[in-house]
Amino acid sequence: DNIPKERQISNRRYYLKSKILKELKSNTEGSFQKWLDKAPNPKRCSSDDIIILKHHLDNKNFMLVVTSKALLQNAIKQKRTNSSFLCVDSTHKIISCSFKFSTFATATVNQKVADMAYFIHMHEDNESFCFALKAIQEGVQKFFKEKWEPLVLNLFFLGLF
């Protein structure tokens, strides 16, 4: 009952590929840095432009959080409803460099998923996911002057991952 529809997954993958990953021709630290250098000023971005929320370009602990103003608005909508949940989908990998690709989204009890941000990272650990959540929190505050404090169950400490 909790599995998203195949069309919904296909649409998300298409969006990820067309909007974000096409810019990264070779998945190396150097190409990410070139992409960061070309990125537009977030204050002048339209609601659909890709915004780099936070990054840590290091070969041992690479982390890059990207979103758009339109996607961040989903965090605000999630905050205002009592019937949505924070989700992290970490099933995708960027094969050529073994980076993980995670989607931060909200989901309602009716299985409606709304993406908030995308996270390219080297490790799947508590530090990495906290880095991304903090970036989303700071982005919501910066662009919309709203506090976003989701309740998150830390599955790493429970030993489930």
CSV table of C-alpha atoms in Angstrom, one decimal:
chain,number,residue,atom,x,y,z
A,1,ASP,CA,0.0,0.0,0.0
A,2,ASN,CA,2.9,2.4,0.7
A,3,ILE,CA,4.7,2.0,-2.7
A,4,PRO,CA,4.6,5.1,-4.9
A,5,LYS,CA,3.2,4.7,-8.4
A,6,GLU,CA,5.6,3.8,-11.1
A,7,ARG,CA,4.7,7.0,-13.1
A,8,GLN,CA,5.6,9.1,-10.0
A,9,ILE,CA,9.0,7.5,-9.7
A,10,SER,CA,9.7,7.9,-13.4
A,11,ASN,CA,8.8,11.6,-13.3
A,12,ARG,CA,11.1,12.1,-10.4
A,13,ARG,CA,14.0,10.3,-12.1
A,14,TYR,CA,13.4,12.4,-15.2
A,15,TYR,CA,13.4,15.6,-13.3
A,16,LEU,CA,16.6,14.7,-11.4
A,17,LYS,CA,18.4,13.7,-14.6
A,18,SER,CA,17.3,16.7,-16.7
A,19,LYS,CA,17.6,19.4,-14.1
A,20,ILE,CA,20.6,18.5,-12.0
A,21,LEU,CA,22.8,15.6,-13.3
A,22,LYS,CA,23.0,16.8,-16.9
A,23,GLU,CA,25.2,19.6,-15.7
A,24,LEU,CA,27.7,17.2,-14.2
A,25,LYS,CA,29.4,15.7,-17.3
A,26,SER,CA,32.1,13.8,-15.4
A,27,ASN,CA,31.3,13.1,-11.8
A,28,THR,CA,34.5,14.3,-10.3
A,29,GLU,CA,35.3,16.9,-7.7
A,30,GLY,CA,36.7,19.2,-10.4
A,31,SER,CA,33.5,19.1,-12.4
A,32,PHE,CA,31.4,19.8,-9.4
A,33,GLN,CA,33.5,22.8,-8.6
A,34,LYS,CA,33.1,24.1,-12.1
A,35,TRP,CA,29.3,23.7,-11.8
A,36,LEU,CA,29.4,25.5,-8.5
A,37,ASP,CA,31.4,28.4,-10.0
A,38,LYS,CA,28.8,28.8,-12.8
A,39,ALA,CA,25.8,28.6,-10.4
A,40,PRO,CA,23.6,31.7,-10.4
A,41,ASN,CA,23.2,33.9,-7.3
A,42,PRO,CA,20.4,32.3,-5.2
A,43,LYS,CA,18.9,35.7,-4.4
A,44,ARG,CA,18.4,36.3,-8.2
A,45,CYS,CA,17.1,32.9,-9.1
A,46,SER,CA,13.6,32.2,-10.3
A,47,SER,CA,11.5,29.7,-8.4
A,48,ASP,CA,12.6,26.8,-10.7
A,49,ASP,CA,16.3,27.5,-10.9
A,50,ILE,CA,18.6,25.1,-9.2
A,51,ILE,CA,20.1,26.5,-6.0
A,52,ILE,CA,23.1,25.1,-4.2
A,53,LEU,CA,22.1,25.1,-0.6
A,54,LYS,CA,25.3,23.8,0.9
A,55,HIS,CA,28.4,21.9,-0.1
A,56,HIS,CA,31.5,20.2,1.2
A,57,LEU,CA,33.8,19.3,-1.7
A,58,ASP,CA,36.2,16.8,-0.2
A,59,ASN,CA,37.3,13.4,-1.6
A,60,LYS,CA,36.8,11.7,1.7
A,61,ASN,CA,33.5,13.2,2.6
A,62,PHE,CA,31.8,14.8,-0.5
A,63,MET,CA,28.4,16.4,0.2
A,64,LEU,CA,26.3,18.7,-2.1
A,65,VAL,CA,22.7,19.8,-1.4
A,66,VAL,CA,20.7,21.3,-4.2
A,67,THR,CA,17.1,22.4,-4.5
A,68,SER,CA,15.0,25.2,-5.9
A,69,LYS,CA,12.7,27.8,-4.3
A,70,ALA,CA,9.7,25.9,-5.6
A,71,LEU,CA,10.9,22.7,-4.0
A,72,LEU,CA,11.7,24.4,-0.7
A,73,GLN,CA,8.1,25.6,-0.6
A,74,ASN,CA,7.1,21.9,-0.1
A,75,ALA,CA,9.0,22.0,3.2
A,76,ILE,CA,6.7,24.9,4.3
A,77,LYS,CA,3.6,23.1,3.1
A,78,GLN,CA,4.8,20.0,5.1
A,79,LYS,CA,5.2,22.1,8.2
A,80,ARG,CA,1.7,23.5,7.9
A,81,THR,CA,-0.1,20.2,7.6
A,82,ASN,CA,-0.2,17.6,10.4
A,83,SER,CA,-0.6,14.7,8.0
A,84,SER,CA,2.7,14.6,6.1
A,85,PHE,CA,6.0,12.9,6.8
A,86,LEU,CA,9.6,13.5,6.0
A,87,CYS,CA,11.1,10.9,3.6
A,88,VAL,CA,14.6,10.2,2.4
A,89,ASP,CA,15.1,8.1,-0.7
A,90,SER,CA,18.7,6.9,-1.0
A,91,THR,CA,18.2,4.2,-3.6
A,92,HIS,CA,20.0,6.0,-6.4
A,93,LYS,CA,23.8,6.0,-7.0
A,94,ILE,CA,25.9,7.9,-9.5
A,95,ILE,CA,27.6,4.9,-10.8
A,96,SER,CA,30.8,6.4,-12.3
A,97,CYS,CA,32.0,7.7,-8.9
A,98,SER,CA,30.1,5.7,-6.4
A,99,PHE,CA,28.4,8.8,-4.9
A,100,LYS,CA,25.0,8.3,-3.4
A,101,PHE,CA,22.0,10.4,-4.6
A,102,SER,CA,19.3,11.0,-2.1
A,103,THR,CA,16.0,12.7,-2.4
A,104,PHE,CA,14.5,14.6,0.6
A,105,ALA,CA,10.7,14.7,0.3
A,106,THR,CA,7.4,14.9,2.1
A,107,ALA,CA,4.7,12.3,1.8
A,108,THR,CA,1.1,12.4,2.9
A,109,VAL,CA,-0.9,9.5,4.1
A,110,ASN,CA,-2.5,9.4,0.6
A,111,GLN,CA,1.0,8.7,-0.9
A,112,LYS,CA,1.5,12.1,-2.5
A,113,VAL,CA,5.2,12.8,-2.6
A,114,ALA,CA,6.7,16.3,-2.9
A,115,ASP,CA,10.4,16.7,-3.3
A,116,MET,CA,12.2,19.3,-1.2
A,117,ALA,CA,15.9,18.8,-2.0
A,118,TYR,CA,18.5,16.5,-3.6
A,119,PHE,CA,21.7,15.3,-1.9
A,120,ILE,CA,24.8,14.0,-3.6
A,121,HIS,CA,27.1,12.4,-1.0
A,122,MET,CA,29.8,9.9,-0.4
A,123,HIS,CA,28.6,8.4,2.9
A,124,GLU,CA,25.3,7.2,4.2
A,125,ASP,CA,25.7,8.2,7.8
A,126,ASN,CA,24.2,10.3,10.5
A,127,GLU,CA,26.6,13.2,9.9
A,128,SER,CA,25.8,13.3,6.1
A,129,PHE,CA,22.0,13.3,6.5
A,130,CYS,CA,22.2,15.9,9.3
A,131,PHE,CA,24.3,18.1,7.0
A,132,ALA,CA,21.5,17.9,4.3
A,133,LEU,CA,18.6,18.5,6.8
A,134,LYS,CA,20.4,21.5,8.2
A,135,ALA,CA,21.0,22.9,4.7
A,136,ILE,CA,17.2,22.5,4.0
A,137,GLN,CA,16.4,24.1,7.3
A,138,GLU,CA,18.7,27.1,6.6
A,139,GLY,CA,17.4,27.4,3.0
A,140,VAL,CA,13.8,27.7,4.2
A,141,GLN,CA,14.8,30.3,6.8
A,142,LYS,CA,16.9,32.2,4.3
A,143,PHE,CA,14.4,32.4,1.4
A,144,PHE,CA,11.1,32.3,3.2
A,145,LYS,CA,11.9,33.6,6.7
A,146,GLU,CA,10.2,30.6,8.2
A,147,LYS,CA,11.3,28.1,10.8
A,148,TRP,CA,11.4,24.5,9.6
A,149,GLU,CA,11.9,22.0,12.4
A,150,PRO,CA,10.8,18.5,11.3
A,151,LEU,CA,10.5,15.7,13.8
A,152,VAL,CA,13.0,13.1,12.6
A,153,LEU,CA,13.4,9.6,13.9
A,154,ASN,CA,17.1,8.8,13.9
A,155,LEU,CA,17.2,5.3,12.5
A,156,PHE,CA,21.0,5.1,12.7
A,157,PHE,CA,21.0,5.2,16.5
A,158,LEU,CA,18.3,2.6,16.6
A,159,GLY,CA,20.5,0.2,14.7
A,160,LEU,CA,18.2,-0.2,11.8
A,161,PHE,CA,20.8,1.0,9.3
